[in-house]
Amino acid sequence: MRDALAHVAAELSDRGRTAGGEAQEVLEAASLMAQDPALADDVATRIGQGTNGERAVHDAFEQFKTMLIALGGYMAERATDLDDVSQRVVARLRGVAAPGVPESDEPFILIARDLAPADTATLDLERTLALVTQDGGPTSHTAILARSKSITAVVGVVGLLAEVPDGTRVVVDAKSGIVVLDPSDDEVEAARVEARTRAERADAPLTEGALADGTKVPLLANVGRPEDAVKALELGAEGVGLFRTEFLFLDAKEAPSVASQTDSYTRMLQAFEGKKVVVRVLDAGADKPLAFLNDAEEENPALGLRGIRALRASEQILRDQLEALAAADAATNAELWVMAPMIANQEETEYFVALGRELGLKVVGAMAEVPSIAVLADQVMAAADFVSIGTNDLTQYTFAADRMLGTVASFQDPWHPAVLRLVKMLGDAGIEAGKPVGVCGEAAADPALAVVLVGLGVSSLSMSPAAFADVRAELLEVTLEQAQAKAAAALLASTAAGARDAAAAA
Ligand code: PEP
Ligand code: MG
């Protein structure tokens, strides 16, 4: 058993080294699971009690998995990674091949219940035309890795596995999240045209984001670590629209020092010299708990002490972060903007802006993720220098539907007019007050929706850099007036799908 665990750990690390990048981190994490001494001891104890090796491995991993699921959020999504490690160890013990993607000489669309990180990371990109999974949400590893490798993928399509025999002709449209079985020749041709257009877009020059009439719409990057800057700049980032600083400290047991934070922020700002960098202060809680900020047991963590609320309850941590940001700003030549997550009203905005100014920051704003802030848009706009809309959380809170939960995933659609109307309230208030309103949620990465957002009054778009080419091309197709007409049509729909259709038709 110990030999099998060691073998699998080494194999996962090897695959990681071959894959490189983000995949390597994921596979290293899986390898570490296989090396966990507590887990090996648990298996040994079970064997000692008379269970056979395969069963003992299975049961020990299951117990570990139950623990992770109970933690919820990010940790729960890692739980499925354990299944893959466990199955590999069992396969090794049985002397059979490790489970994984079947071999094929022909290019194929892969339909699976879910993919283990090891499978996604080492997919043969020459042969894999697209991925469709039944499980997993937008934040599962499959989705994260597919996005980082620009693989066409649709996740969370329930029931497909049973319905599609091997060899079926399938069209996967990741842009609209639609999978067509047995498409007509016309549908196939339309998909081919679309695929060609995408390929051309990827090769188009890296111009600044703008509409057909020249209206500027800066394309900014969502980043989590200073190292992300290289790829973002390569793909034409005009700056950073969301630096998720909590990603730097997910494993930290104690609050990071001012010096170590200053170092990370300085590196990010240096990479974007002369450009705008919007940094979000720690967004701790719910799916991203930070040990040093969230210690209370909460029944509903998404509705609890998260974001600015958690920071306010531990104000010294917030002060340290703002101090580090001001120091990094003084040492570099980027244009630093700082914003707080989960701001719900004017009072919180005033609190954060005052603290930011006290510590020497020049541009201080609020994220719009809680619906109340849209209702109070004029008041918040009066207090903040800018607003950035986080459509992921704004959608979750508008519909009271957990963004991590597959069973309510159909609510997590920012095309819904309920969300669009809130965006319009914020856009209108921004224009009225003469203050910038950006979007930094996943909605900005959907090209057709990006156009609608601009039509609703949004002045910049921040997204994962892989989406720049598509969004850039789509913006160039419309004037501001046309974007506004599309937005107006979408607002009148009563469903998300209706809004998509209405915008396309307008
Ligand atoms: C959002 O909620 O839209 C957002 C950008 O923040 P995060 O996804 O990190 O919660
Ligand atoms: Mg958010």
PDB file of N, CA and C and ligand atoms in Angstrom, residues 242 244 280 283 288 306 367 369 390-393 403 440-441, ligand 1:
ATOM      1  N   LEU A 242      -9.040  43.535 -11.672  1.00  0.00           N
ATOM      2  CA  LEU A 242      -9.325  42.830 -10.413  1.00  0.00           C
ATOM      3  C   LEU A 242      -8.119  41.997 -10.023  1.00  0.00           C
ATOM      4  N   ARG A 244      -7.201  39.718  -7.192  1.00  0.00           N
ATOM      5  CA  ARG A 244      -7.838  39.035  -6.049  1.00  0.00           C
ATOM      6  C   ARG A 244      -6.753  38.714  -5.014  1.00  0.00           C
ATOM      7  N   ARG A 280      -8.150  44.527  -5.135  1.00  0.00           N
ATOM      8  CA  ARG A 280      -9.234  44.308  -4.184  1.00  0.00           C
ATOM      9  C   ARG A 280      -8.613  43.882  -2.851  1.00  0.00           C
ATOM     10  N   ASP A 283     -10.812  39.385   0.171  1.00  0.00           N
ATOM     11  CA  ASP A 283     -12.215  38.962   0.162  1.00  0.00           C
ATOM     12  C   ASP A 283     -12.275  37.604   0.844  1.00  0.00           C
ATOM     13  N   LYS A 288     -14.009  31.275   0.026  1.00  0.00           N
ATOM     14  CA  LYS A 288     -12.572  31.549   0.160  1.00  0.00           C
ATOM     15  C   LYS A 288     -12.222  31.904   1.604  1.00  0.00           C
ATOM     16  N   ARG A 306     -18.189  38.196   5.758  1.00  0.00           N
ATOM     17  CA  ARG A 306     -17.230  38.036   4.662  1.00  0.00           C
ATOM     18  C   ARG A 306     -16.910  39.396   4.058  1.00  0.00           C
ATOM     19  N   MET A 367     -16.812  47.539  -4.561  1.00  0.00           N
ATOM     20  CA  MET A 367     -17.334  46.534  -5.478  1.00  0.00           C
ATOM     21  C   MET A 367     -18.835  46.446  -5.285  1.00  0.00           C
ATOM     22  N   GLU A 369     -21.550  43.968  -5.370  1.00  0.00           N
ATOM     23  CA  GLU A 369     -21.827  42.531  -5.385  1.00  0.00           C
ATOM     24  C   GLU A 369     -23.090  42.208  -4.604  1.00  0.00           C
ATOM     25  N   GLY A 390     -19.141  43.125  -9.414  1.00  0.00           N
ATOM     26  CA  GLY A 390     -18.785  41.702  -9.378  1.00  0.00           C
ATOM     27  C   GLY A 390     -20.035  40.908  -9.705  1.00  0.00           C
ATOM     28  N   THR A 391     -20.203  40.589 -10.980  1.00  0.00           N
ATOM     29  CA  THR A 391     -21.469  39.963 -11.399  1.00  0.00           C
ATOM     30  C   THR A 391     -21.653  38.555 -10.839  1.00  0.00           C
ATOM     31  N   ASN A 392     -20.541  37.889 -10.461  1.00  0.00           N
ATOM     32  CA  ASN A 392     -20.695  36.526  -9.918  1.00  0.00           C
ATOM     33  C   ASN A 392     -21.502  36.570  -8.623  1.00  0.00           C
ATOM     34  N   ASP A 393     -21.051  37.402  -7.703  1.00  0.00           N
ATOM     35  CA  ASP A 393     -21.773  37.495  -6.435  1.00  0.00           C
ATOM     36  C   ASP A 393     -23.073  38.270  -6.591  1.00  0.00           C
ATOM     37  N   ARG A 403     -23.701  30.209  -5.540  1.00  0.00           N
ATOM     38  CA  ARG A 403     -23.002  30.089  -6.822  1.00  0.00           C
ATOM     39  C   ARG A 403     -22.180  28.814  -6.934  1.00  0.00           C
ATOM     40  N   CYS A 440     -16.128  43.335 -13.311  1.00  0.00           N
ATOM     41  CA  CYS A 440     -14.992  42.418 -13.175  1.00  0.00           C
ATOM     42  C   CYS A 440     -15.432  40.992 -12.888  1.00  0.00           C
ATOM     43  N   GLY A 441     -16.729  40.697 -13.021  1.00  0.00           N
ATOM     44  CA  GLY A 441     -17.195  39.316 -12.851  1.00  0.00           C
ATOM     45  C   GLY A 441     -17.076  38.574 -14.178  1.00  0.00           C
TER      46      GLY A 441
HETATM   47  C1  PEP B   1     -17.595  38.606  -8.381  1.00  0.00           C
HETATM   48  O1  PEP B   1     -18.231  38.270  -7.376  1.00  0.00           O
HETATM   49  O2  PEP B   1     -18.126  38.805  -9.497  1.00  0.00           O
HETATM   50  C2  PEP B   1     -16.142  38.818  -8.280  1.00  0.00           C
HETATM   51  C3  PEP B   1     -15.475  39.355  -9.285  1.00  0.00           C
HETATM   52  O3  PEP B   1     -15.527  38.374  -7.138  1.00  0.00           O
HETATM   53  P1  PEP B   1     -15.201  36.820  -6.862  1.00  0.00           P
HETATM   54  O4  PEP B   1     -15.554  36.046  -8.085  1.00  0.00           O
HETATM   55  O5  PEP B   1     -13.766  36.765  -6.507  1.00  0.00           O
HETATM   56  O6  PEP B   1     -16.117  36.559  -5.704  1.00  0.00           O
END
